[in-house]
mmCIF file of C-alpha atoms in Angstrom:
data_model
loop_
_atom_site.group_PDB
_atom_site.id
_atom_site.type_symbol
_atom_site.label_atom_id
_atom_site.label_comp_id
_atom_site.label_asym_id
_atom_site.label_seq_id
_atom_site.Cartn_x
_atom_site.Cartn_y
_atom_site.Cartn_z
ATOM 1 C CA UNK U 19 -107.684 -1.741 -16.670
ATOM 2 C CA UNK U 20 -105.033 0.525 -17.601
ATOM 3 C CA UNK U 21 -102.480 -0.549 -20.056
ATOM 4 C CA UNK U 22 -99.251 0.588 -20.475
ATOM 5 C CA UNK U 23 -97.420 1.514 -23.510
ATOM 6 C CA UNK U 24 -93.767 1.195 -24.267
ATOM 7 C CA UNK U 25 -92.167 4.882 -23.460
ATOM 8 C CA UNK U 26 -89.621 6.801 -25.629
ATOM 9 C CA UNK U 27 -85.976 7.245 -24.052
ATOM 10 C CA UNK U 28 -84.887 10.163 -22.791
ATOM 11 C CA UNK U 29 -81.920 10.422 -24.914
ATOM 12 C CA UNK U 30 -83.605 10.520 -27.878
ATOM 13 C CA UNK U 31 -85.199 13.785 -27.167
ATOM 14 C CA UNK U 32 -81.796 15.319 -26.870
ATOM 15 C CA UNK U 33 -81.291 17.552 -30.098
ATOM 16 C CA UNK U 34 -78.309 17.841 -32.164
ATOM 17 C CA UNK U 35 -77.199 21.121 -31.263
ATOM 18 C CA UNK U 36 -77.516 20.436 -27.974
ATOM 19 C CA UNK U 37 -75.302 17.833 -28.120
ATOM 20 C CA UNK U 38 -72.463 19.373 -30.071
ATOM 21 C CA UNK U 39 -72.681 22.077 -27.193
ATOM 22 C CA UNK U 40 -71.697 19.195 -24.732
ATOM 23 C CA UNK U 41 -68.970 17.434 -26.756
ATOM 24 C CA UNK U 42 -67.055 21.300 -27.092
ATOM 25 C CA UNK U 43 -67.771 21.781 -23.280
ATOM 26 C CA UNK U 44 -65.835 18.409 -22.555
ATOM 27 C CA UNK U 45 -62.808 19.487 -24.872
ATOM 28 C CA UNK U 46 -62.520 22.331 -22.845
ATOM 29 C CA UNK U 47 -62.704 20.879 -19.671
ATOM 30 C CA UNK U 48 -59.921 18.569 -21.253
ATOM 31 C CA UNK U 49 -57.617 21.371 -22.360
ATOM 32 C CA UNK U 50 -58.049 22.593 -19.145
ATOM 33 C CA UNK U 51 -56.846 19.871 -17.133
ATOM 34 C CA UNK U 52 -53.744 19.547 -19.504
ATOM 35 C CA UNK U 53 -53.147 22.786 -18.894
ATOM 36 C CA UNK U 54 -53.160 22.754 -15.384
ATOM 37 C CA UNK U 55 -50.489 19.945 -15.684
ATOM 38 C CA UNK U 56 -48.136 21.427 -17.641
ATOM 39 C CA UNK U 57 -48.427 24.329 -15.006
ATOM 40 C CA UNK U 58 -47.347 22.205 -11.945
ATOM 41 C CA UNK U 59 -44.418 20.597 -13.965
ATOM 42 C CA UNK U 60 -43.559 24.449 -14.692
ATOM 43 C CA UNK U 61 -44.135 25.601 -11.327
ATOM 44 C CA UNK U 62 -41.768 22.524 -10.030
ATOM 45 C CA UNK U 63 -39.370 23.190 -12.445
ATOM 46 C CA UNK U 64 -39.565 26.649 -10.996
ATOM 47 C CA UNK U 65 -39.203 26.150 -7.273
ATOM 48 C CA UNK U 66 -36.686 23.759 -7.892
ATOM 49 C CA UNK U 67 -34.119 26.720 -9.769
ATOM 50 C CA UNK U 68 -34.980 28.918 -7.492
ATOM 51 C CA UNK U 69 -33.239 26.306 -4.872
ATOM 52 C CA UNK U 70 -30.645 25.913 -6.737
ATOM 53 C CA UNK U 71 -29.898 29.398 -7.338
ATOM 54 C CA UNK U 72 -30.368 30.303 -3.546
ATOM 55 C CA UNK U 73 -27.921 27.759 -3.105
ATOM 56 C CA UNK U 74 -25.589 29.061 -5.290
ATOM 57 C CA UNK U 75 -26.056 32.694 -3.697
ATOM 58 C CA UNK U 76 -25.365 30.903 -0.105
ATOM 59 C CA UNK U 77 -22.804 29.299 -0.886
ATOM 60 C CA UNK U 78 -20.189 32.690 -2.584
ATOM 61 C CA UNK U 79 -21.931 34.266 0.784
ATOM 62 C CA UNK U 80 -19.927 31.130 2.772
ATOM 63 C CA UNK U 81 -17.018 31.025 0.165
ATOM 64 C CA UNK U 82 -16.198 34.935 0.692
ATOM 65 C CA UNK U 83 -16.339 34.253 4.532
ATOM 66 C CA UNK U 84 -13.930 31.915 4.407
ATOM 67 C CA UNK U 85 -11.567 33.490 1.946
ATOM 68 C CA UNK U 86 -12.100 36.729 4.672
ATOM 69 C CA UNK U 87 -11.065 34.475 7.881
ATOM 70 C CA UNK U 88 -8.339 32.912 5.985
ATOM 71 C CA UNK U 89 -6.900 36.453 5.202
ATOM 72 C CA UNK U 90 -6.662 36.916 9.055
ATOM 73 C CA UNK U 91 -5.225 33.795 9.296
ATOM 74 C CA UNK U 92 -8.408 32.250 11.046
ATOM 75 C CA UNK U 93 -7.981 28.955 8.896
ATOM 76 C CA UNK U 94 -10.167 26.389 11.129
ATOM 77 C CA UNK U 95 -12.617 28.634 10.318
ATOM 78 C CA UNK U 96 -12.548 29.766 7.080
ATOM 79 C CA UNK U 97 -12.567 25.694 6.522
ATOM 80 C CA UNK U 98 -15.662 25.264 8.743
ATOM 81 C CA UNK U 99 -17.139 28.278 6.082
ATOM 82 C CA UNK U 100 -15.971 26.170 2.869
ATOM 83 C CA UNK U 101 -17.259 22.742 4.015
ATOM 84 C CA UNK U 102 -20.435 24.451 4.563
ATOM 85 C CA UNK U 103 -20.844 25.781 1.272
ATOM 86 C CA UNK U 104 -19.437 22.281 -0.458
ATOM 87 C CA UNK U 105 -22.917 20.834 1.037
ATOM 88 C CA UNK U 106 -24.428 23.432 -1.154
ATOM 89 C CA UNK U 107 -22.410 23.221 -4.488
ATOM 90 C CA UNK U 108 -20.283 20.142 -4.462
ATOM 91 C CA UNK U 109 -19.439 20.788 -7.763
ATOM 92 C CA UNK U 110 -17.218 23.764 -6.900
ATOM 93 C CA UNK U 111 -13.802 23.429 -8.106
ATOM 94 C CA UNK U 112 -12.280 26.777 -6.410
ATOM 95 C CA UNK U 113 -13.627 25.749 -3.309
ATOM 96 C CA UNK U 114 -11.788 22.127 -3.120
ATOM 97 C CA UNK U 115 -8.192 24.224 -4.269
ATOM 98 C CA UNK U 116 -8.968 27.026 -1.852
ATOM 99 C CA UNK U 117 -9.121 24.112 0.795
ATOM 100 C CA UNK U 118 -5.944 22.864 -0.065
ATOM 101 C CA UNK U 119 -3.807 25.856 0.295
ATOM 102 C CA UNK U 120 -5.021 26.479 3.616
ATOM 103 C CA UNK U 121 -4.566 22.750 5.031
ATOM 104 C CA UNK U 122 -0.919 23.508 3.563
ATOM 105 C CA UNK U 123 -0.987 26.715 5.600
ATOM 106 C CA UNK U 124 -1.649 24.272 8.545
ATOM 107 C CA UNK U 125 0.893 22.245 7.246
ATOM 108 C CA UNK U 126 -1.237 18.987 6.814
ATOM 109 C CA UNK U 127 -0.099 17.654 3.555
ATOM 110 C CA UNK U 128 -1.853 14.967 3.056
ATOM 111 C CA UNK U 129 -5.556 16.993 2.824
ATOM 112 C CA UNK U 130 -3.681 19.157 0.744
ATOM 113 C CA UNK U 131 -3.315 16.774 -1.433
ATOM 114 C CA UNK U 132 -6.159 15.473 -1.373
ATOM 115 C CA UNK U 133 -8.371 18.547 -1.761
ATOM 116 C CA UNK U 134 -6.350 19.661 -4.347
ATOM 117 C CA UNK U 135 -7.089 16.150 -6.598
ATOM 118 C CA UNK U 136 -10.412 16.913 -5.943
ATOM 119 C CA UNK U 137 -10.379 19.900 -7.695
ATOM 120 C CA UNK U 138 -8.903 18.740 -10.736
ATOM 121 C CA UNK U 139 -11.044 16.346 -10.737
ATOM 122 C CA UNK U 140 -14.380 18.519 -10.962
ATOM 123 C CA UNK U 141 -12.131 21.500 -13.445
ATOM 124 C CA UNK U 142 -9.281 20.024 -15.176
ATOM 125 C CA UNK U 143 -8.517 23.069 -17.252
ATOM 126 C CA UNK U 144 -8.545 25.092 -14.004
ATOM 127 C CA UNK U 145 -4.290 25.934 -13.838
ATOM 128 C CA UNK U 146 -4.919 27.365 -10.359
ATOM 129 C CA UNK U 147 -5.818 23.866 -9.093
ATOM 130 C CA UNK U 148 -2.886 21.959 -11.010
ATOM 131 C CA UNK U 149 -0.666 24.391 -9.406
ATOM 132 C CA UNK U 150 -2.105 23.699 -5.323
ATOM 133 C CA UNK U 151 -1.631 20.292 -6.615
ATOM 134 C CA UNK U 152 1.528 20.725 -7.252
ATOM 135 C CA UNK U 153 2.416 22.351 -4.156
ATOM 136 C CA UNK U 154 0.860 19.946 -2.176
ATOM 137 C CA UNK U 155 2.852 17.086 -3.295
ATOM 138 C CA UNK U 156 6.039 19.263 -2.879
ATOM 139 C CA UNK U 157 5.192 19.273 0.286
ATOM 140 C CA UNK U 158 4.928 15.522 0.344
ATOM 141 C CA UNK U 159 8.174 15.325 -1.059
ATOM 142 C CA UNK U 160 6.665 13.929 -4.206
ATOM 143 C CA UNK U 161 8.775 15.762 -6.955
ATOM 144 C CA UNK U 162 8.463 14.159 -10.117
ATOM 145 C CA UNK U 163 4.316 14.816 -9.695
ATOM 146 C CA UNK U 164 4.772 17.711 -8.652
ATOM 147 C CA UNK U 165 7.052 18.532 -11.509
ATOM 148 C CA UNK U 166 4.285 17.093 -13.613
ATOM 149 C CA UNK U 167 1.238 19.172 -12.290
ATOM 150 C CA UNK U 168 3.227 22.384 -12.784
ATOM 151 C CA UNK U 169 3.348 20.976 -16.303
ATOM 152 C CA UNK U 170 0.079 20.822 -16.685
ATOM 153 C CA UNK U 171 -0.619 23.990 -15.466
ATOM 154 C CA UNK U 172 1.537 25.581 -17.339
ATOM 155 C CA UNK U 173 -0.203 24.151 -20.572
ATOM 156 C CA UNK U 174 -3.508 25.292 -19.609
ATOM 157 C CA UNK U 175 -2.109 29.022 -18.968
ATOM 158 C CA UNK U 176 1.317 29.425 -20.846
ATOM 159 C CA UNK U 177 2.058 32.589 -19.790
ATOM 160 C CA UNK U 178 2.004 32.504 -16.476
ATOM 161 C CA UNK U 179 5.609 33.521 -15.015
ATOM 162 C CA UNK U 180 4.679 32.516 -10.933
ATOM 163 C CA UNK U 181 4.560 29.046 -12.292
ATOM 164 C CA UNK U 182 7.473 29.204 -14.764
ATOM 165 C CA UNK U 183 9.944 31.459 -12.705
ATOM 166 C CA UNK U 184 9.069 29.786 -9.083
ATOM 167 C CA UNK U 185 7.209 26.523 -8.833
ATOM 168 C CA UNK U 186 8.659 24.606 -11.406
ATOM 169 C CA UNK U 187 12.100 25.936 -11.305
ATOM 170 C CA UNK U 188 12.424 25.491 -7.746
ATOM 171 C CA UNK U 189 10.905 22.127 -8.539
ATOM 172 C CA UNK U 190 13.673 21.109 -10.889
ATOM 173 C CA UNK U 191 15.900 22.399 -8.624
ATOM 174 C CA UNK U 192 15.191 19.888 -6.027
ATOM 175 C CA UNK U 193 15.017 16.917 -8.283
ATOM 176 C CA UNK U 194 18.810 17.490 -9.196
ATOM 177 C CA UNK U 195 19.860 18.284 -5.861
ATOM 178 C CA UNK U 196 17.950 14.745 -4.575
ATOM 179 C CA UNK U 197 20.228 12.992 -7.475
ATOM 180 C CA UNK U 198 23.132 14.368 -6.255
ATOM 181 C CA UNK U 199 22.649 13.312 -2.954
ATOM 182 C CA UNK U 200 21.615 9.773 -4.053
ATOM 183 C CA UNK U 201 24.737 9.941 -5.974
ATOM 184 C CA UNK U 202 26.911 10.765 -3.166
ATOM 185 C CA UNK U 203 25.136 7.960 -1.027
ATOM 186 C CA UNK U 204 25.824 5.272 -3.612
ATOM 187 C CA UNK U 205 29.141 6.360 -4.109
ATOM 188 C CA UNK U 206 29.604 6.457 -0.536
ATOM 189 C CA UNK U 207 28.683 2.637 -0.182
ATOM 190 C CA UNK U 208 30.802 1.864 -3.114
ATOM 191 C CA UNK U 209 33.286 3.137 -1.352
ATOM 192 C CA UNK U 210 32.788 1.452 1.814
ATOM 193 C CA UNK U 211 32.650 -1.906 0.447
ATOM 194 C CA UNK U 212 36.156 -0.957 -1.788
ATOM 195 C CA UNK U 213 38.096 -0.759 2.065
ATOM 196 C CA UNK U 214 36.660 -3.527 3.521
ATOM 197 C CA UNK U 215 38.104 -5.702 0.880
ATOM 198 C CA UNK U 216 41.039 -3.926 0.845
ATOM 199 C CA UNK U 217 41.721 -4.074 4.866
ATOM 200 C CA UNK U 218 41.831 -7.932 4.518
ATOM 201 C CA UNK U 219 45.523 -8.002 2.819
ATOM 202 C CA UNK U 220 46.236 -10.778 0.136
ATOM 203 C CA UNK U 221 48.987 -12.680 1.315
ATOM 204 C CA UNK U 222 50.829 -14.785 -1.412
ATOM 205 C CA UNK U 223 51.971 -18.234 1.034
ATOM 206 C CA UNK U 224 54.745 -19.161 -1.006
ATOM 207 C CA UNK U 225 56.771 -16.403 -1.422
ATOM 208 C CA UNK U 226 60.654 -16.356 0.222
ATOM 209 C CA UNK U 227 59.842 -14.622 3.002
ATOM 210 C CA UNK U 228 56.856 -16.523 4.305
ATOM 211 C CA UNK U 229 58.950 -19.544 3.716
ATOM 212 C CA UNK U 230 61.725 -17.898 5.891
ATOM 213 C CA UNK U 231 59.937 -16.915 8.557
ATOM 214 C CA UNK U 232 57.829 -20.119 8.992
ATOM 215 C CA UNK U 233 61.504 -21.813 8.616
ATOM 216 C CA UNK U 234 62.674 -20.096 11.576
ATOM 217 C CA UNK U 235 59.354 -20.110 13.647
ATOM 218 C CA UNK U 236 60.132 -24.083 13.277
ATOM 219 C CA UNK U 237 63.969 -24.274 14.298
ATOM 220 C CA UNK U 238 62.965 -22.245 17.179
ATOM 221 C CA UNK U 239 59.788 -24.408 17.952
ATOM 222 C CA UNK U 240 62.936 -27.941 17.703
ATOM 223 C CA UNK U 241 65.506 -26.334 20.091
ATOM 224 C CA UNK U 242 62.732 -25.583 22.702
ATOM 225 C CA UNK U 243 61.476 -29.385 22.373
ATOM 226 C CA UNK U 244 64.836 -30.476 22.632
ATOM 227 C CA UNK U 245 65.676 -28.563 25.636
ATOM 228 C CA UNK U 246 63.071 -28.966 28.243
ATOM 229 C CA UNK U 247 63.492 -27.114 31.688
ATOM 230 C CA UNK U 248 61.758 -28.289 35.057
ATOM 231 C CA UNK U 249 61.743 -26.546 38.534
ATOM 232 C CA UNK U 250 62.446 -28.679 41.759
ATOM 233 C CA UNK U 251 61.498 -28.249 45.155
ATOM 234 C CA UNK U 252 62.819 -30.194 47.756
ATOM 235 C CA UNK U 253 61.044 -31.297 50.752
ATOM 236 C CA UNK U 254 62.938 -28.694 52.661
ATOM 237 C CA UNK U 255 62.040 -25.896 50.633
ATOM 238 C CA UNK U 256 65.228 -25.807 48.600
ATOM 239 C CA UNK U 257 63.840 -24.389 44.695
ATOM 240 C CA UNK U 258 66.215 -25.928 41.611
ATOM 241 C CA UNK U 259 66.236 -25.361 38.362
ATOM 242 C CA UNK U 260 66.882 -28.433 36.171
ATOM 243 C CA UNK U 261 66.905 -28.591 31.809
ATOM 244 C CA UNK U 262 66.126 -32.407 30.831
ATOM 245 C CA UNK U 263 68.204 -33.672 27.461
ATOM 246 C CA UNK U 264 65.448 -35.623 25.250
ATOM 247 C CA UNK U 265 68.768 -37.979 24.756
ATOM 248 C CA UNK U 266 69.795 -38.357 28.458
ATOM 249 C CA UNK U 267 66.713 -37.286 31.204
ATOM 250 C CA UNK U 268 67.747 -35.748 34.812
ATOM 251 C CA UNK U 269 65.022 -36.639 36.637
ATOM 252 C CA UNK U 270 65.755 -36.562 40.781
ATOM 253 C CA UNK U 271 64.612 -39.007 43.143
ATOM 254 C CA UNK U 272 61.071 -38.202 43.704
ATOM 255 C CA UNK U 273 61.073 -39.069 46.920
ATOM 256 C CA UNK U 274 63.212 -36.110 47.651
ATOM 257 C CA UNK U 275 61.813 -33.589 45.364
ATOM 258 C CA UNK U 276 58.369 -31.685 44.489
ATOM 259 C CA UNK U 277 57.905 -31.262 40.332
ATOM 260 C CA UNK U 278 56.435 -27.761 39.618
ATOM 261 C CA UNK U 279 56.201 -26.962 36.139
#
């Protein structure tokens, strides 16, 4: 019968070298691997500037468009152009104040207005857009913010003599002539309410005059009660005029005559 004997592993044959040889294999299967993902984080970090720069490059293609159409006074479309590109950089100040001066253009104020916030909003030291802003609410009839945006621009850009010499003077300008006219109109009620008291005349009851006249008015009201006159028709037809005394009455036989007062 055949016995069998207990067998050495496998493993244990391996030698050291050999296995050193593995363990610096692995490592550089591992380097590998990391390397490969820091390759696809740089390759999506890649792609993805690459979008953003062709979006960048589409949208000044869209924003020159427009600014071209709006020269020619094609303004729907030159805004059709500019709300294109805002889908590609919504962060685009000029394009929100380049918005607003041509929906003032069209004469629709209030997307003037608010285009023009809008670029504030994403470039506050931008002077052009505090300017369109101030414009805008001009146009609104908003002075005192308007007055204030011109302000503003002017302290981002001192220098600049459009804003000095023509928006904010003109500005100014209208603010004093709207206090005048408010003014005038509150002078004007002032005024108004002065005659109407003035057309009801104060009459002072007791003076001599007033106690004259309402004297006579009396005497006159006493001879008419004492005299009192009555017209007479007779059954005939016959008309007769006939003044009753309070002290001694004429009165006819009324079986004769016909009393018409």
């Amino acid at each position: 019968m055949a016995s069998f004997g207990w067998k050495r592993k496998i493993g244990e044959k391996v030698s050291k070298a050999t296995s050193q040889q593995f363990e610096a294999e692995a490592a550089d299967d591992k380097d590998l691997g990391d390397d490969d993902d820091v390759n696809w984080v740089h390759a999506a970090k890649r792609r993805k500037e690459i979008l953003l720069e062709d979006c960048v490059r589409k949208s000044k293609e869209l924003k020159d468009e427009g600014a071209n159409l709006a020269e020619n006074r094609r303004y729907r479309e030159a805004l059709v152009k500019w709300d294109e590109a805002l889908q590609l950089t919504p962060e685009d100040a000029t394009l929100y104040e380049m918005k607003s001066q041509v929906l003032m253009s069209l004469h629709e104020m209030f997307p003037a207005v608010h285009a023009a916030e809008m670029a504030v909003q994403r470039n506050p030291r931008s002077w052009d857009a505090w300017q369109t802003l101030g414009r805008a609410q001009l146009g609104l009839g908003e002075i005192a913010l308007a007055i204030r945006s011109f302000q503003v621009s002017l302290h981002i850009f001192p220098m600049n003599p459009e804003v000095w010499k023509e928006d904010l003077s003109w500005a100014r300008k209208l603010q004093e002539q709207q206090k005048a006219t408010k003014n005038e109109s509150v002078q004007a009620l002032a005024k108004g309410k002065e005659l109407a008291q003035e057309s009801i005349p104060d009459y002072d009851f007791e003076s001599d005059e007033i106690v004259a006249v309402c004297a006579a008015i009396a005497e006159k009201e006493k001879a008419l009660s004492a005299a009192k006159t009555m017209v007479i028709v007779s059954a005939s037809g016959t008309v007769e005029t006939v003044t009753e005394q309070d002290t001694c009455p004429a009165t006819p036989d009324e079986t004769l005559f016909i009393r018409a007062r």
